[in-house]
Coordinates of C-alpha atoms in Angstrom, one line a residue:
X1 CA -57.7 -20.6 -14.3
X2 CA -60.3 -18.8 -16.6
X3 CA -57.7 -16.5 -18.1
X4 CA -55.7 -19.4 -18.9
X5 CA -58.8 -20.8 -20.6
X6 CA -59.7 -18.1 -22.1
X7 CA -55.8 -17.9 -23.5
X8 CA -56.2 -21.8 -24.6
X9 CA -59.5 -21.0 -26.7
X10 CA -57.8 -18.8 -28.6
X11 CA -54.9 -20.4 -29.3
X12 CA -57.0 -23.4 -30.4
X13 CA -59.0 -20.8 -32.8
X14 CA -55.9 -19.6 -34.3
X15 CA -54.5 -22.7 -35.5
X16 CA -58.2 -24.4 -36.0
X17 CA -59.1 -21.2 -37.9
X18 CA -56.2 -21.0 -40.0
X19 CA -55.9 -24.4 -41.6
X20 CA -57.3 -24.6 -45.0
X21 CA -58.5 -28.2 -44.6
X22 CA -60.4 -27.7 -41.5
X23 CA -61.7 -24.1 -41.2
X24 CA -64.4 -24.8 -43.9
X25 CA -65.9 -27.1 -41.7
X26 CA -65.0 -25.9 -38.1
X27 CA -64.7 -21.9 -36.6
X28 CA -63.5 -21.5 -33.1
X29 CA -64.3 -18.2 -31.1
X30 CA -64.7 -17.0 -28.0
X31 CA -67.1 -14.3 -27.2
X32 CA -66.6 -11.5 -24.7
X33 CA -69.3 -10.2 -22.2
X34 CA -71.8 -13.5 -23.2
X35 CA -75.6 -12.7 -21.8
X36 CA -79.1 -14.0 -22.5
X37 CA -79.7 -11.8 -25.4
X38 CA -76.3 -12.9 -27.2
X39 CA -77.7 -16.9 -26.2
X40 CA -81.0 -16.1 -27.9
X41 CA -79.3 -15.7 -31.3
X42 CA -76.5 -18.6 -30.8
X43 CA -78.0 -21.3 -28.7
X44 CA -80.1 -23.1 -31.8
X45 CA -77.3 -22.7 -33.8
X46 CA -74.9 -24.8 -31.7
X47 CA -73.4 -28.4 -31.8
X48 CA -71.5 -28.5 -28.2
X49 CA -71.5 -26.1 -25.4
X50 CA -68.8 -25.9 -23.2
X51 CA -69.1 -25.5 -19.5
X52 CA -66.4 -25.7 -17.4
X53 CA -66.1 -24.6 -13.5
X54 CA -64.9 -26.4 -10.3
X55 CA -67.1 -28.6 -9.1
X56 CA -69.1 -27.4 -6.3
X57 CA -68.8 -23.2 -7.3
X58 CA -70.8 -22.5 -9.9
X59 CA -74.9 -22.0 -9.6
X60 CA -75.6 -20.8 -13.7
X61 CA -76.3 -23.1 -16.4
X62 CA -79.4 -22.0 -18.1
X63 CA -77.8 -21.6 -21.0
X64 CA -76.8 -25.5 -21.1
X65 CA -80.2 -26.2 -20.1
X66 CA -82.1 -24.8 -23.5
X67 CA -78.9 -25.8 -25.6
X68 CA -79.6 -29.3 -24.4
X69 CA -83.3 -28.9 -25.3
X70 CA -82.3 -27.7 -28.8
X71 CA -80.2 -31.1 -29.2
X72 CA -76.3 -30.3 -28.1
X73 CA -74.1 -31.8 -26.4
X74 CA -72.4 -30.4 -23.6
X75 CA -68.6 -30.5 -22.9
X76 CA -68.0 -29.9 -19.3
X77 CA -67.7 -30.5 -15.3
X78 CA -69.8 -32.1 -13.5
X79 CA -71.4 -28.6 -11.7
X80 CA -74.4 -26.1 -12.0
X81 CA -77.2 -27.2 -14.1
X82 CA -74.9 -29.8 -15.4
X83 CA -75.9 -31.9 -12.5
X84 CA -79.8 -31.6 -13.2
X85 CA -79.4 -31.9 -16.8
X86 CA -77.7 -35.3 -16.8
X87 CA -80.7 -36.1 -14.0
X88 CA -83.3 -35.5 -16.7
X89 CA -81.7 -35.7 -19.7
X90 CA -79.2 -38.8 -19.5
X91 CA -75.6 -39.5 -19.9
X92 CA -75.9 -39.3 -23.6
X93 CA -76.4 -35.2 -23.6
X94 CA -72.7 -34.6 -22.5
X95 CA -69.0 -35.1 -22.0
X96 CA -68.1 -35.2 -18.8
X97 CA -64.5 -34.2 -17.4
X98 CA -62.6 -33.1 -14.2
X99 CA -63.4 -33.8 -10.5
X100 CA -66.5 -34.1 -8.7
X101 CA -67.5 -31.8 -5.6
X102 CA -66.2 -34.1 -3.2
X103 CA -63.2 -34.7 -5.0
X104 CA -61.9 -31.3 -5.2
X105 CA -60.6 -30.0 -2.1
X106 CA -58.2 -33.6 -2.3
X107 CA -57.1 -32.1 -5.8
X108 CA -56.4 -28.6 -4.3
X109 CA -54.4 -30.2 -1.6
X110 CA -52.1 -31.7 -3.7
X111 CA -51.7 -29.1 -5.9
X112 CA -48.5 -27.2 -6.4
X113 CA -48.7 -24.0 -4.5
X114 CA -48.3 -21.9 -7.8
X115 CA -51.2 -23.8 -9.2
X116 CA -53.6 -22.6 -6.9
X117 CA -52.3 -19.0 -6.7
X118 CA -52.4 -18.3 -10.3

């Protein structure tokens, strides 16, 4: 599922990126082998933060957590420090999609088997 992601982002860049009316505005990008040092430089510089993972998997998030301090919005599942975040910060500091941790074992059972395995 993250390679397809991955795939999607760019795909989205290239047509985003390439448009004359919109690419003034708007630059989509995805950056290889993100860390702490590479968040130092792009965190404050950010309007949304995306942060997406199945529900019940994923433990990071620190990232979200000083974006949301330096006033984005984050664009993601309901996991990691998503969960605190909305706790102390509200429903107003993100977008919230996908299913929640109890949800998701119904959604992998009725899942085509080439869903799951890819």
């Amino acid at each position: 599922a993250a390679k397809t992601i991955i795939r999607l982002s760019n795909a989205i860049g290239k047509v985003v990126n390439n448009d004359s009316d919109v690419n003034k505005y708007l630059k989509v990008l995805f950056l290889p082998n993100y860390n702490v040092s590479n968040a130092q430089i792009i965190i404050p510089a950010s309007d949304l933060s995306q942060h997406i993972s199945t529900a019940g998997t994923e433990a990071s998030g620190t990232s979200n957590m000083k974006f949301v301090m330096n006033g984005g919005l984050i664009i993601g599942t309901m996991d990691g420090a998503n969960v605190e975040i909305r706790e102390e910060c509200g429903d107003e500091t993100m977008f919230i999609f996908g299913a929640l941790e109890e949800q998701v074992k119904g959604v992998q059972e009725q899942a085509p088997i080439w869903m799951i395995l890819t």
